[in-house]
PDB file of C-alpha atoms and ligand atoms in Angstrom:
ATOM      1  CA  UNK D  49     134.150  55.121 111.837  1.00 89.00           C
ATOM      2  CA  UNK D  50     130.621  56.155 110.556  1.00 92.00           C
ATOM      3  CA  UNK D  51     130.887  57.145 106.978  1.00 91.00           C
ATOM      4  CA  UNK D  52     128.884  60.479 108.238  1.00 93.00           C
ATOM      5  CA  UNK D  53     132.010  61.510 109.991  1.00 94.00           C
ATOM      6  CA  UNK D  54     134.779  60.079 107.338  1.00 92.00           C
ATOM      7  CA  UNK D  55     132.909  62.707 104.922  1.00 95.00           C
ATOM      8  CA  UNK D  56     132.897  65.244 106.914  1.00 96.00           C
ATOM      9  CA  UNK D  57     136.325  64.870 108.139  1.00 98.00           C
ATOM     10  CA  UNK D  58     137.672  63.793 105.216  1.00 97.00           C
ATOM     11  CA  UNK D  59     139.605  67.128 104.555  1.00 97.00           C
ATOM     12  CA  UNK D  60     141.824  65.992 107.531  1.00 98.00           C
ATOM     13  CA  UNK D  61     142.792  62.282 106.601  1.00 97.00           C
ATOM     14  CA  UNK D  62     146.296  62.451 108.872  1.00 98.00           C
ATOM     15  CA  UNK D  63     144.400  63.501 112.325  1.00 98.00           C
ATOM     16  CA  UNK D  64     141.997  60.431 111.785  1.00 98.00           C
ATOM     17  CA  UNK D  65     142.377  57.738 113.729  1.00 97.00           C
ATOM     18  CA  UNK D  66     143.957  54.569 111.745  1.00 94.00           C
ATOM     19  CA  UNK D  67     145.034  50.814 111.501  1.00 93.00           C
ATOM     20  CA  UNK D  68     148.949  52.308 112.256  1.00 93.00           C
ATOM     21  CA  UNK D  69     148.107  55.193 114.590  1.00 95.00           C
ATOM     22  CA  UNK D  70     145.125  54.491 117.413  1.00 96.00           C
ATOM     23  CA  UNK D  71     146.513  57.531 120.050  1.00 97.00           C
ATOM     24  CA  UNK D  72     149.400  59.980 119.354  1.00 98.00           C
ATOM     25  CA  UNK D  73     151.610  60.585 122.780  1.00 98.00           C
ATOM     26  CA  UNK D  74     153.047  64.411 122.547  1.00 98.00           C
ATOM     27  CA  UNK D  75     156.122  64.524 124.744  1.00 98.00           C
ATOM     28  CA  UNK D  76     156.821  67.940 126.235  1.00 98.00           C
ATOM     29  CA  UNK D  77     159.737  67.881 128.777  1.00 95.00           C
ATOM     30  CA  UNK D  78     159.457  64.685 130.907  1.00 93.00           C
ATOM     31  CA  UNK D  79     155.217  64.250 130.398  1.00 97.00           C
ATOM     32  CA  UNK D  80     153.460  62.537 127.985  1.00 98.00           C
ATOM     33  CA  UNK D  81     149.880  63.615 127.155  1.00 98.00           C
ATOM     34  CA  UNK D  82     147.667  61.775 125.955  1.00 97.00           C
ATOM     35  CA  UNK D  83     149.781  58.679 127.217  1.00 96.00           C
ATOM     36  CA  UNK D  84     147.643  57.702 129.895  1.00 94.00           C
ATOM     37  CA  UNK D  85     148.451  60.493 132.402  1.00 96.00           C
ATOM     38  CA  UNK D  86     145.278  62.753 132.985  1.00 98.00           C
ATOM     39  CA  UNK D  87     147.558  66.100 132.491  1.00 98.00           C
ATOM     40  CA  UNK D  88     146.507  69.400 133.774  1.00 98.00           C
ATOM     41  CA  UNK D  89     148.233  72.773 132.901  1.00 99.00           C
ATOM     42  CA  UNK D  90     147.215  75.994 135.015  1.00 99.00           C
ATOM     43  CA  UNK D  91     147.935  79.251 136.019  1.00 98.00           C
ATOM     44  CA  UNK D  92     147.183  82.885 135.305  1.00 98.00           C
ATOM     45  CA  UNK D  93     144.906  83.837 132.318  1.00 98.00           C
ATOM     46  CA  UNK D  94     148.002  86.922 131.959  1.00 98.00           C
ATOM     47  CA  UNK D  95     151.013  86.881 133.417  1.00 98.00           C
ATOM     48  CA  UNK D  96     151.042  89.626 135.679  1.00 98.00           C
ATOM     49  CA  UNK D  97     153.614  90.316 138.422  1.00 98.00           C
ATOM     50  CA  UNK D  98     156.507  87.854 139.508  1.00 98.00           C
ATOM     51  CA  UNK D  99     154.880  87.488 142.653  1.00 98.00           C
ATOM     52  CA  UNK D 100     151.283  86.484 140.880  1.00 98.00           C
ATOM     53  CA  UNK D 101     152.906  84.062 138.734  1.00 98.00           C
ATOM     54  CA  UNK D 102     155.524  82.139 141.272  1.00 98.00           C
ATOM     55  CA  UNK D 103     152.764  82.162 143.660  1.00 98.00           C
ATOM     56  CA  UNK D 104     150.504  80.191 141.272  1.00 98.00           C
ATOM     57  CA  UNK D 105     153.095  78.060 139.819  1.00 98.00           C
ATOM     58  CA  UNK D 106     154.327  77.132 143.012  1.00 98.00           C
ATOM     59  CA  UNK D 107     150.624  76.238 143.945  1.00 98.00           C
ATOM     60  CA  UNK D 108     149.429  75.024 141.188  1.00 98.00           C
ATOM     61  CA  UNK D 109     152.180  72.475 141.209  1.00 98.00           C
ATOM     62  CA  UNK D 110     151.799  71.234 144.882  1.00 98.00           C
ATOM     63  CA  UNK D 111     148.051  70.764 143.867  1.00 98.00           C
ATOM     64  CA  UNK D 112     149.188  68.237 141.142  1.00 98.00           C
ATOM     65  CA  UNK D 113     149.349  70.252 137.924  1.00 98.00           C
ATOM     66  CA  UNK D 114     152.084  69.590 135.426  1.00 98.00           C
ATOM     67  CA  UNK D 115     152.162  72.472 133.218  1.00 98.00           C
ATOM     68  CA  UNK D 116     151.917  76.435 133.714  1.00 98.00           C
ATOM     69  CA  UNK D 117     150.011  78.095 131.304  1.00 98.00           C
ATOM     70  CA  UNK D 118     150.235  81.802 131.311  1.00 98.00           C
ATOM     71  CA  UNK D 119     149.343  84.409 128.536  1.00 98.00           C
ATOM     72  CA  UNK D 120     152.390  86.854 127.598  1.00 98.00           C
ATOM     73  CA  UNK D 121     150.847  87.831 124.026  1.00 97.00           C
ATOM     74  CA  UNK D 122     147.304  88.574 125.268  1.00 94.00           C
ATOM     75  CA  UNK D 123     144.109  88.484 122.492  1.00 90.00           C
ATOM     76  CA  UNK D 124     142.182  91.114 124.247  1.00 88.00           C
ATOM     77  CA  UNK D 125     138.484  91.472 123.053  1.00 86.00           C
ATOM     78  CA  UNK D 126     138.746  95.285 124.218  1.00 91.00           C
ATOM     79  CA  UNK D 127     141.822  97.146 122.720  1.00 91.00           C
ATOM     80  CA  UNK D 128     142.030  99.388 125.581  1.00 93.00           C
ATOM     81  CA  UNK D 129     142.438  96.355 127.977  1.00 93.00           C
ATOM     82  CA  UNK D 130     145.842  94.746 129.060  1.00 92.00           C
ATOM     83  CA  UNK D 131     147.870  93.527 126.390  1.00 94.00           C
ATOM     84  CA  UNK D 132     150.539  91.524 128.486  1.00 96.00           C
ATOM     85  CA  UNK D 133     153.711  91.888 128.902  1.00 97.00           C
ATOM     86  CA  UNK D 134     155.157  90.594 125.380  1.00 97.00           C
ATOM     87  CA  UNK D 135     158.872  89.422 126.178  1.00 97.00           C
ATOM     88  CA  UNK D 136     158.871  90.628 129.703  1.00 98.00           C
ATOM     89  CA  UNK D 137     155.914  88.005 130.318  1.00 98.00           C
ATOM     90  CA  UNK D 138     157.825  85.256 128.399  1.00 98.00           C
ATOM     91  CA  UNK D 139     160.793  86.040 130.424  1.00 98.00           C
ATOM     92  CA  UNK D 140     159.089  85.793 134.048  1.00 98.00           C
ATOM     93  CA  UNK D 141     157.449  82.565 132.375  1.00 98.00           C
ATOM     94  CA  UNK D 142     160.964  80.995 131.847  1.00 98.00           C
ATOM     95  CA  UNK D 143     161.982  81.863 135.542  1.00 98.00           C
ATOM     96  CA  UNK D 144     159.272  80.389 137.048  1.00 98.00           C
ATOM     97  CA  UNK D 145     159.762  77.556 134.881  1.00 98.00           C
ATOM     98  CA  UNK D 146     162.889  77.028 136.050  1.00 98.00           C
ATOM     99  CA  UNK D 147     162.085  77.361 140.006  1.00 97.00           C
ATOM    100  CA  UNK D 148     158.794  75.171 139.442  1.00 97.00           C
ATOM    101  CA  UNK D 149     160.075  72.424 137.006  1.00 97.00           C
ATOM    102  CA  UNK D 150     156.767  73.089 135.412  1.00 98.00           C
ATOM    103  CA  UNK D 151     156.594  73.303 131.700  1.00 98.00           C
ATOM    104  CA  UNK D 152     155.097  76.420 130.130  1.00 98.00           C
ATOM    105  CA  UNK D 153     152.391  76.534 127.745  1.00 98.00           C
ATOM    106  CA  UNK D 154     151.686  80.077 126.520  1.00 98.00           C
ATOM    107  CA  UNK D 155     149.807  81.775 123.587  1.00 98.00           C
ATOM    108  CA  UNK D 156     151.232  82.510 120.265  1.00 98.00           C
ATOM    109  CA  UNK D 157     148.798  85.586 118.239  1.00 97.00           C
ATOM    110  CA  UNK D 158     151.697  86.064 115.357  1.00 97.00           C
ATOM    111  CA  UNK D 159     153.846  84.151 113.335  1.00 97.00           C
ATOM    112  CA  UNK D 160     156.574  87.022 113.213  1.00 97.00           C
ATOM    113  CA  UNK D 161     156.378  86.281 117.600  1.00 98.00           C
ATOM    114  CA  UNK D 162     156.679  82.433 116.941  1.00 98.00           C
ATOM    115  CA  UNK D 163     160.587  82.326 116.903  1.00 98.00           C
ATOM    116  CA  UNK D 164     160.540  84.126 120.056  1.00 98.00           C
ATOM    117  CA  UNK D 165     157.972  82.635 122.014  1.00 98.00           C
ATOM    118  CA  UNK D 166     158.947  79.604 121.107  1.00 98.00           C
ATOM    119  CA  UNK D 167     162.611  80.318 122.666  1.00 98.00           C
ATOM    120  CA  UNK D 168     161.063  80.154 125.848  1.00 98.00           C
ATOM    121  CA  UNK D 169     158.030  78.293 125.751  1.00 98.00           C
ATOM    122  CA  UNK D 170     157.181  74.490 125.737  1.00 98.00           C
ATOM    123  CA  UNK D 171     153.939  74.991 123.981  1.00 98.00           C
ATOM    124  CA  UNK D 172     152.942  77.282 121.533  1.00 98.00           C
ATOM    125  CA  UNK D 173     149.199  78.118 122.665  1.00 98.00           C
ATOM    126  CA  UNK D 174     147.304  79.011 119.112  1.00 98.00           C
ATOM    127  CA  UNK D 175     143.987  80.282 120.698  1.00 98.00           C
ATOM    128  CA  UNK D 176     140.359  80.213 119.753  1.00 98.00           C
ATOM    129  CA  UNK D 177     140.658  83.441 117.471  1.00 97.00           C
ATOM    130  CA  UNK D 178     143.466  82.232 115.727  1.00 98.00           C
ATOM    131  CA  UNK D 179     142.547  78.554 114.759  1.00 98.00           C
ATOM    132  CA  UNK D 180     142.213  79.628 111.048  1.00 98.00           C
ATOM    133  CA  UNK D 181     145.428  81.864 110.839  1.00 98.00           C
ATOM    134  CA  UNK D 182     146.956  79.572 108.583  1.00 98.00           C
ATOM    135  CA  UNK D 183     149.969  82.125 108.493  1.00 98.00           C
ATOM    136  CA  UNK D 184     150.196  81.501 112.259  1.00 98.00           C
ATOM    137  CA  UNK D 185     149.891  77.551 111.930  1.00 98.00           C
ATOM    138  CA  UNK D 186     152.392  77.153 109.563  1.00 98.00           C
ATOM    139  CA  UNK D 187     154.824  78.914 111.607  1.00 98.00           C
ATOM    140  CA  UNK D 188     154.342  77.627 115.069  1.00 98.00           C
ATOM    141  CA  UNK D 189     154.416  74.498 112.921  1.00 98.00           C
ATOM    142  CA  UNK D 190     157.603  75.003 111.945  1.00 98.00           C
ATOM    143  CA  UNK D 191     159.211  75.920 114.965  1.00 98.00           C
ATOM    144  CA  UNK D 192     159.037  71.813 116.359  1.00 97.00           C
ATOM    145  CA  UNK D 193     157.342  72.695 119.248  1.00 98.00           C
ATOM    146  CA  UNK D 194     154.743  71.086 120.343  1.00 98.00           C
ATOM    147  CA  UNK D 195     151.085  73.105 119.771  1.00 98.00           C
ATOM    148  CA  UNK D 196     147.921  73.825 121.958  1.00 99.00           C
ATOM    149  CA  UNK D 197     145.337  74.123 119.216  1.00 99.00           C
ATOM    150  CA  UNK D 198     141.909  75.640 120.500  1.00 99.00           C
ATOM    151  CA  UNK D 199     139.401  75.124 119.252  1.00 98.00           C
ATOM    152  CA  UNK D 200     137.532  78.450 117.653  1.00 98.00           C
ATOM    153  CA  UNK D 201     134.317  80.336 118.876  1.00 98.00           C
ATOM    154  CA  UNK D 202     132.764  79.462 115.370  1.00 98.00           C
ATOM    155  CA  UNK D 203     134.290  76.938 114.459  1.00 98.00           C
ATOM    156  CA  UNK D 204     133.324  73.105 113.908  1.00 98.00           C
ATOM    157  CA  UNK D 205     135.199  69.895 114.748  1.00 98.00           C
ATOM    158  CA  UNK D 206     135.592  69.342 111.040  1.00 98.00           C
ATOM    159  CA  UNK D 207     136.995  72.583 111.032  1.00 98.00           C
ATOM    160  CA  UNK D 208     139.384  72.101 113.715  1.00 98.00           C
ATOM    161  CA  UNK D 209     140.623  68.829 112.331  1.00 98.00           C
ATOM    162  CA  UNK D 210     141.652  71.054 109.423  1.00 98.00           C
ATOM    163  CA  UNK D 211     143.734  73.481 111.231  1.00 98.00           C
ATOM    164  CA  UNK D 212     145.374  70.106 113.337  1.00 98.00           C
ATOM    165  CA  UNK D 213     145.711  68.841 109.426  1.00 98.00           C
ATOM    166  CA  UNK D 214     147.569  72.280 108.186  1.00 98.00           C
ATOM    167  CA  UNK D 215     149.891  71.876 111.389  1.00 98.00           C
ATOM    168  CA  UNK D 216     150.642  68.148 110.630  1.00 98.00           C
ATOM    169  CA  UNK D 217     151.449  69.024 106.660  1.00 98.00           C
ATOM    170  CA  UNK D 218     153.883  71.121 108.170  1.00 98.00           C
ATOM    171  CA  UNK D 219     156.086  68.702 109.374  1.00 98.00           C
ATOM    172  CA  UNK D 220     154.857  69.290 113.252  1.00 98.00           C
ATOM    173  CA  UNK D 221     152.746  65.678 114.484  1.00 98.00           C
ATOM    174  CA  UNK D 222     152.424  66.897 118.118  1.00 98.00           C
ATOM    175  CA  UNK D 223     149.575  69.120 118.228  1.00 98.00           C
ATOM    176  CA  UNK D 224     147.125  68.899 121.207  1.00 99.00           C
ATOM    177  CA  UNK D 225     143.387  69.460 120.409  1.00 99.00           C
ATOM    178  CA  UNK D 226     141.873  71.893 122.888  1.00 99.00           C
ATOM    179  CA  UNK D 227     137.777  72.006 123.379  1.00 99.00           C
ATOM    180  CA  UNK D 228     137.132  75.370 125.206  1.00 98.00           C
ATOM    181  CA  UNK D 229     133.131  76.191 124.193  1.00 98.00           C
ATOM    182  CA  UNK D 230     131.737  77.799 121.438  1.00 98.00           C
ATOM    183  CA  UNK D 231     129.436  80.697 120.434  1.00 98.00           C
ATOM    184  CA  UNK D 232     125.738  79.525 120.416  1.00 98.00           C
ATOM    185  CA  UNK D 233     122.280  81.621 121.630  1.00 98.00           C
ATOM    186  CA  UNK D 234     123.079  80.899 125.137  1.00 98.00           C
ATOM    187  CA  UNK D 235     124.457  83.944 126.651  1.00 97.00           C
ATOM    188  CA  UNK D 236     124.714  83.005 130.394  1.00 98.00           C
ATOM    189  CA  UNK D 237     127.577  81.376 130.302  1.00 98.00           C
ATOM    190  CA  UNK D 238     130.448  82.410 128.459  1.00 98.00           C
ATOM    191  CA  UNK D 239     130.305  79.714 125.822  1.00 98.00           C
ATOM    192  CA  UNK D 240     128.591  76.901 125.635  1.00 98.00           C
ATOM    193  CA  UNK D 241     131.035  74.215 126.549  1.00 98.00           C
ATOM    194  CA  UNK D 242     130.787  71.779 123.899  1.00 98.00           C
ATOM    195  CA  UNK D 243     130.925  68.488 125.667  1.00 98.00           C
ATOM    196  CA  UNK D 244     130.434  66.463 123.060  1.00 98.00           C
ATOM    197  CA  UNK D 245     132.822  67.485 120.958  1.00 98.00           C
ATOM    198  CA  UNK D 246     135.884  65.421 123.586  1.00 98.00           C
ATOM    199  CA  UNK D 247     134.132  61.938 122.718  1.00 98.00           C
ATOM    200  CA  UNK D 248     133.752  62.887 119.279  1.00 98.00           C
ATOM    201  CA  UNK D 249     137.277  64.031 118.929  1.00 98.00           C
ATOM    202  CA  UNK D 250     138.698  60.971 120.597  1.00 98.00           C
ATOM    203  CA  UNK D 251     136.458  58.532 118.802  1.00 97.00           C
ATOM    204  CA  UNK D 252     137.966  59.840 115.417  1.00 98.00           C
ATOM    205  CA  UNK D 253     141.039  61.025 116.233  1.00 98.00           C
ATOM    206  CA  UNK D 254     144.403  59.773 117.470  1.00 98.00           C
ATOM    207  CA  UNK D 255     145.409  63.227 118.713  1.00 98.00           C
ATOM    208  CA  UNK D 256     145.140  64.230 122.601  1.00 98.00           C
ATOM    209  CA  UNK D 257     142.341  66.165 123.329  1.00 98.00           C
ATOM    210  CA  UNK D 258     141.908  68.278 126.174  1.00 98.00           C
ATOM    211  CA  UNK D 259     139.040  70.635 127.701  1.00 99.00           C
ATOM    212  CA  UNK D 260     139.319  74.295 128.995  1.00 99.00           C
ATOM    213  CA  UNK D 261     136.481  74.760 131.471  1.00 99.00           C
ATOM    214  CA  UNK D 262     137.604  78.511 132.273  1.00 99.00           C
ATOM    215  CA  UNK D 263     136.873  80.268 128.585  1.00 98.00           C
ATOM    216  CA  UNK D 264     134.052  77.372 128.367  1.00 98.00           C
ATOM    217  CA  UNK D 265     131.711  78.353 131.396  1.00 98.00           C
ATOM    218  CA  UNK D 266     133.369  81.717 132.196  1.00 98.00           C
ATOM    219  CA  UNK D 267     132.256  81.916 135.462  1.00 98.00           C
ATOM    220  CA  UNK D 268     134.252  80.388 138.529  1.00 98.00           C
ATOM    221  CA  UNK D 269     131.617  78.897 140.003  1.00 98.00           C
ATOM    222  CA  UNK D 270     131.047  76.174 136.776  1.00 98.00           C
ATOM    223  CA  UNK D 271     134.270  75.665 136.784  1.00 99.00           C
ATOM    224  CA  UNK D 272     135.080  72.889 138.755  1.00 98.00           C
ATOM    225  CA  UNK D 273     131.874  70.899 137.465  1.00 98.00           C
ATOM    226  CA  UNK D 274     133.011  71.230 133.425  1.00 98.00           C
ATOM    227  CA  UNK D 275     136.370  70.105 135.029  1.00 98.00           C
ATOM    228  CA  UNK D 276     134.502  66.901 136.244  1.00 98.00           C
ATOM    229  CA  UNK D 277     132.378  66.313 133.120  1.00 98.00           C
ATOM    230  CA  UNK D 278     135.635  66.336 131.061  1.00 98.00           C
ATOM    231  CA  UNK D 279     136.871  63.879 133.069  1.00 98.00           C
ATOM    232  CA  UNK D 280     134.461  61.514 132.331  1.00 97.00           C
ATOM    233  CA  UNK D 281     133.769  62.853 128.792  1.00 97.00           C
ATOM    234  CA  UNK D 282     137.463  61.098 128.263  1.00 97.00           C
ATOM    235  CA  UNK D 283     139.499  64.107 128.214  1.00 98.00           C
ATOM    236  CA  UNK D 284     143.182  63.796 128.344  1.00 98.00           C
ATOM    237  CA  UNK D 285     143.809  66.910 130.862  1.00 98.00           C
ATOM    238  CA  UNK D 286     142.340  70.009 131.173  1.00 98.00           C
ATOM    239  CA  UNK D 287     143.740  73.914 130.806  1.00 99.00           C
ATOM    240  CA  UNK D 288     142.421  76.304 133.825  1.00 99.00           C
ATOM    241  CA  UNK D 289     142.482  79.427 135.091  1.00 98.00           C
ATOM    242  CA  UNK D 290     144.281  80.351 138.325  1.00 99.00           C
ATOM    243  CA  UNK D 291     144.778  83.421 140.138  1.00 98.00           C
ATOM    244  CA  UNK D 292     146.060  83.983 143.604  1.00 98.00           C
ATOM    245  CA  UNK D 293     143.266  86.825 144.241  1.00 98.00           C
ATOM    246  CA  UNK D 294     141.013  86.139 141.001  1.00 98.00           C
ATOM    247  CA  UNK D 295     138.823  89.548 142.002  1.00 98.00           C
ATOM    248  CA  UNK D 296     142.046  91.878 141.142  1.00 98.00           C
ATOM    249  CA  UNK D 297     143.150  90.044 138.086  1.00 98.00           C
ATOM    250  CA  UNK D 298     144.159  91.759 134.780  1.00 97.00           C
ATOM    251  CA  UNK D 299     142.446  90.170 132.889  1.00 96.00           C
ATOM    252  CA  UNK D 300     139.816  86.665 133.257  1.00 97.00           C
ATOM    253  CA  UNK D 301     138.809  87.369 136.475  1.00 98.00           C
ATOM    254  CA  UNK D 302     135.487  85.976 136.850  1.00 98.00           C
ATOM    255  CA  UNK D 303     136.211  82.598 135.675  1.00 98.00           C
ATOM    256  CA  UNK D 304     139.563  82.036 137.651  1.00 98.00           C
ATOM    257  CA  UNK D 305     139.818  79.819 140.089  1.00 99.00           C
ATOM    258  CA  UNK D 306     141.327  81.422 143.644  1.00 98.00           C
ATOM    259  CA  UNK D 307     144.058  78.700 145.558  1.00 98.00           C
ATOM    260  CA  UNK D 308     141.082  77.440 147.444  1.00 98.00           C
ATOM    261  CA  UNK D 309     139.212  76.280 144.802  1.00 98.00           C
ATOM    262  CA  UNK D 310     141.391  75.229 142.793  1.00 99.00           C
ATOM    263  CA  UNK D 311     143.245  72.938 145.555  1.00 98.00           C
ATOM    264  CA  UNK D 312     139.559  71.997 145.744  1.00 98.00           C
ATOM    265  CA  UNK D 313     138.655  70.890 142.156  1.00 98.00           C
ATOM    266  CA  UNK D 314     141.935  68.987 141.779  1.00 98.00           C
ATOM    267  CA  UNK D 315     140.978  66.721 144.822  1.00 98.00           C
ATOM    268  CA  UNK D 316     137.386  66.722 143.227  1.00 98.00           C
ATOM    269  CA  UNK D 317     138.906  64.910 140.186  1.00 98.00           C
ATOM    270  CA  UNK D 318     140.789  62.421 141.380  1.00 97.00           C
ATOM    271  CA  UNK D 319     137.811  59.518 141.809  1.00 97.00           C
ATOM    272  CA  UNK D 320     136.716  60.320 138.222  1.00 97.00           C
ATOM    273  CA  UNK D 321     140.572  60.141 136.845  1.00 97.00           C
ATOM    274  CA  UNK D 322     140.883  56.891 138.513  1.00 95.00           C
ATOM    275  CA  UNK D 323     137.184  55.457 137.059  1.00 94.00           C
ATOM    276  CA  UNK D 324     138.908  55.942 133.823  1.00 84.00           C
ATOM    277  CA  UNK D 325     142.782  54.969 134.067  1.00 59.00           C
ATOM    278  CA  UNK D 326     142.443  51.314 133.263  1.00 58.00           C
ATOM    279  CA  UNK D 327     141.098  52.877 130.135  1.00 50.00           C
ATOM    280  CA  UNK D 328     142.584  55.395 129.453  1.00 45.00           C
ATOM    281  CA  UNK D 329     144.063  53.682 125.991  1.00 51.00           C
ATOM    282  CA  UNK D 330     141.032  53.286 124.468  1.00 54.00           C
ATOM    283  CA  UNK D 331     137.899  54.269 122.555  1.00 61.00           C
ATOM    284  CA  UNK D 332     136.001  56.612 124.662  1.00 56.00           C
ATOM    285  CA  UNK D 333     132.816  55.988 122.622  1.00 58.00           C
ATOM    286  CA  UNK D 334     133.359  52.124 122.654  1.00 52.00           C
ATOM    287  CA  UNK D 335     133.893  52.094 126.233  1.00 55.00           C
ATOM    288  CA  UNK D 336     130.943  53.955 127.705  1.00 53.00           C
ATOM    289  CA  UNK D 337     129.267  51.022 125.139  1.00 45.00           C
ATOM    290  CA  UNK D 338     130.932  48.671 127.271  1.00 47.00           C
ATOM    291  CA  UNK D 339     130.204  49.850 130.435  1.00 48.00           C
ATOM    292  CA  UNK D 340     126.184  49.500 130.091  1.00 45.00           C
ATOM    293  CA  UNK D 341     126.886  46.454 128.705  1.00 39.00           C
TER     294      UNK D 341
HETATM  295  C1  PEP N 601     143.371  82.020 127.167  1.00 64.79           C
HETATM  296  O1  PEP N 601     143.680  80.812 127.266  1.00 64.79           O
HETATM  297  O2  PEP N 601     143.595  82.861 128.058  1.00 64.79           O
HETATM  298  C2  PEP N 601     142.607  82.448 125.976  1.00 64.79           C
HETATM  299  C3  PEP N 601     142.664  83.703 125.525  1.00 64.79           C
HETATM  300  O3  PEP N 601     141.882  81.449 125.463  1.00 64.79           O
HETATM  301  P1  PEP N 601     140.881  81.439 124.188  1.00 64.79           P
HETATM  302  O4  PEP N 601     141.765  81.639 122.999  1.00 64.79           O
HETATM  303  O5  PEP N 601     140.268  80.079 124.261  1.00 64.79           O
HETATM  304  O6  PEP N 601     139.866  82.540 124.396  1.00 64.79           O
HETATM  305 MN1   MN N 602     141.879  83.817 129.649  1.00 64.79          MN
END
């Protein structure tokens, strides 16, 4: 590794790629990520209504997704905007859980609601507000499950190595680095997805890394491109936004994805996710070297 990044990363020695650990595999239920698998988790920004949420799971499911993600403990910018349901949310989460066999990933905001949410959920979620609540980190730490670390609005990939570094010190190795775009001068799109930021994260570290095109772009229409570009960027899976009538939804509407497109997208991926199988395994950086010879 360049002795650019070693400095700059050099607050976060255990995330770093290494002579004993080249890829770190976090198991969740029966999947792997980052073991090969391109792994995609979606569903509803919020979980809203029983019907909403078995009608995307059971969707989302058939289209090849492996994980439901769903927000019960919402971060709303707006105080006077939907909240989520709290328990209630985690509760319908389990059930469709249980009819879907898909695993639930869902967002932690507190570490008093860790114990809790982590009763019922398969991945604590820290989101992009939270990445330096190192209250929050330590306690979803704690709790053994595995953790969804996004990566913050402001913050740098030396700085989210740090938070993945706080999580590790805490006893908890299976954290899952999350690139969802970041605050620049752009203003069109929601963020500015951050693309190089996945081949930089792989290249130094042995964590999984995966991309969230919905927060990134913001609007549905981008979607499904980002999704691509992750792809190939050497993402391990991707986190999106699903909704079965996006224009009603309580919360995320614009950048959710509607059964159609979604369905759509997924299909979309599938030559890119093969390109890359064979090497999955390896260097990102080293093999796009490679591939021009
Ligand atoms: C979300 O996943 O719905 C969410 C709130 O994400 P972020 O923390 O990236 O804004
Ligand atoms: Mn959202």
């Amino acid at each position: 590794m360049r002795g650019s990044w070693q400095k700059q990363f050099a607050e976060s020695p255990g995330v770093l790629k290494s002579a004993e650990r080249a890829q770190t595999t976090v198991q969740v239920l029966n999947l792997e990520i980052g073991g090969g698998e391109f792994i995609t988790m979606a569903g509803p920004c919020s979980v809203e209504t029983e019907f909403q949420l078995m009608a995307t799971a059971n969707h989302v499911r058939r289209c090849g997704a492996r994980l439901l993600r769903g927000g019960a403990f919402k971060p709303r910018s707006s105080p006077y905007s939907f909240q989520g349901h709290g328990v209630d949310g985690l509760k319908m989460l389990a059930r469709a859980r249980k009819e879907s066999g898909l695993a639930i990933v869902t967002e932690v905001m507190s570490e008093c609601d860790v114990p809790v949410v982590a009763e019922f959920a398969d991945v604590l979620q820290i989101g992009t507000r939270n990445m330096e609540n190192y209250a929050l980190l330590e306690a979803a730490a704690l709790s053994g499950r595995p953790i969804l670390l996004k990566r913050g609005m402001m913050a740098t990939v030396a700085d989210l190595l740090r938070s993945a570094q706080v999580i590790l010190d805490h006893g908890n190795p299976n954290v899952i680095l999350c690139e969802r775009g970041i605050r620049t001068f752009e203003t069109a799109t929601r963020n500015t997805f951050d693309v190089a930021a996945i081949p930089l994260l792989k290249h130094v570290s042995h964590l999984p890394v995966i991309a969230d095109p919905s927060h990134a772009a913001g609007y549905r229409e981008l979607v499904p491109a980002l999704a691509r570009i992750a792809v190939v960027a050497g993402a391990d899976g991707l986190l999106v936004e699903v909704h079965p009538n996006p224009d009603k939804a309580w919360s995320d509407g614009e950048q959710s994805l509607d059964f159609a497109d979604f369905e759509e997208m997924m299909t979309s991926l599938d030559p890119y996710i093969a390109l890359r199988e064979p090497t999955t395994k390896d260097d990102p950086v080293t093999n796009s070297l490679e591939a021009v010879g």
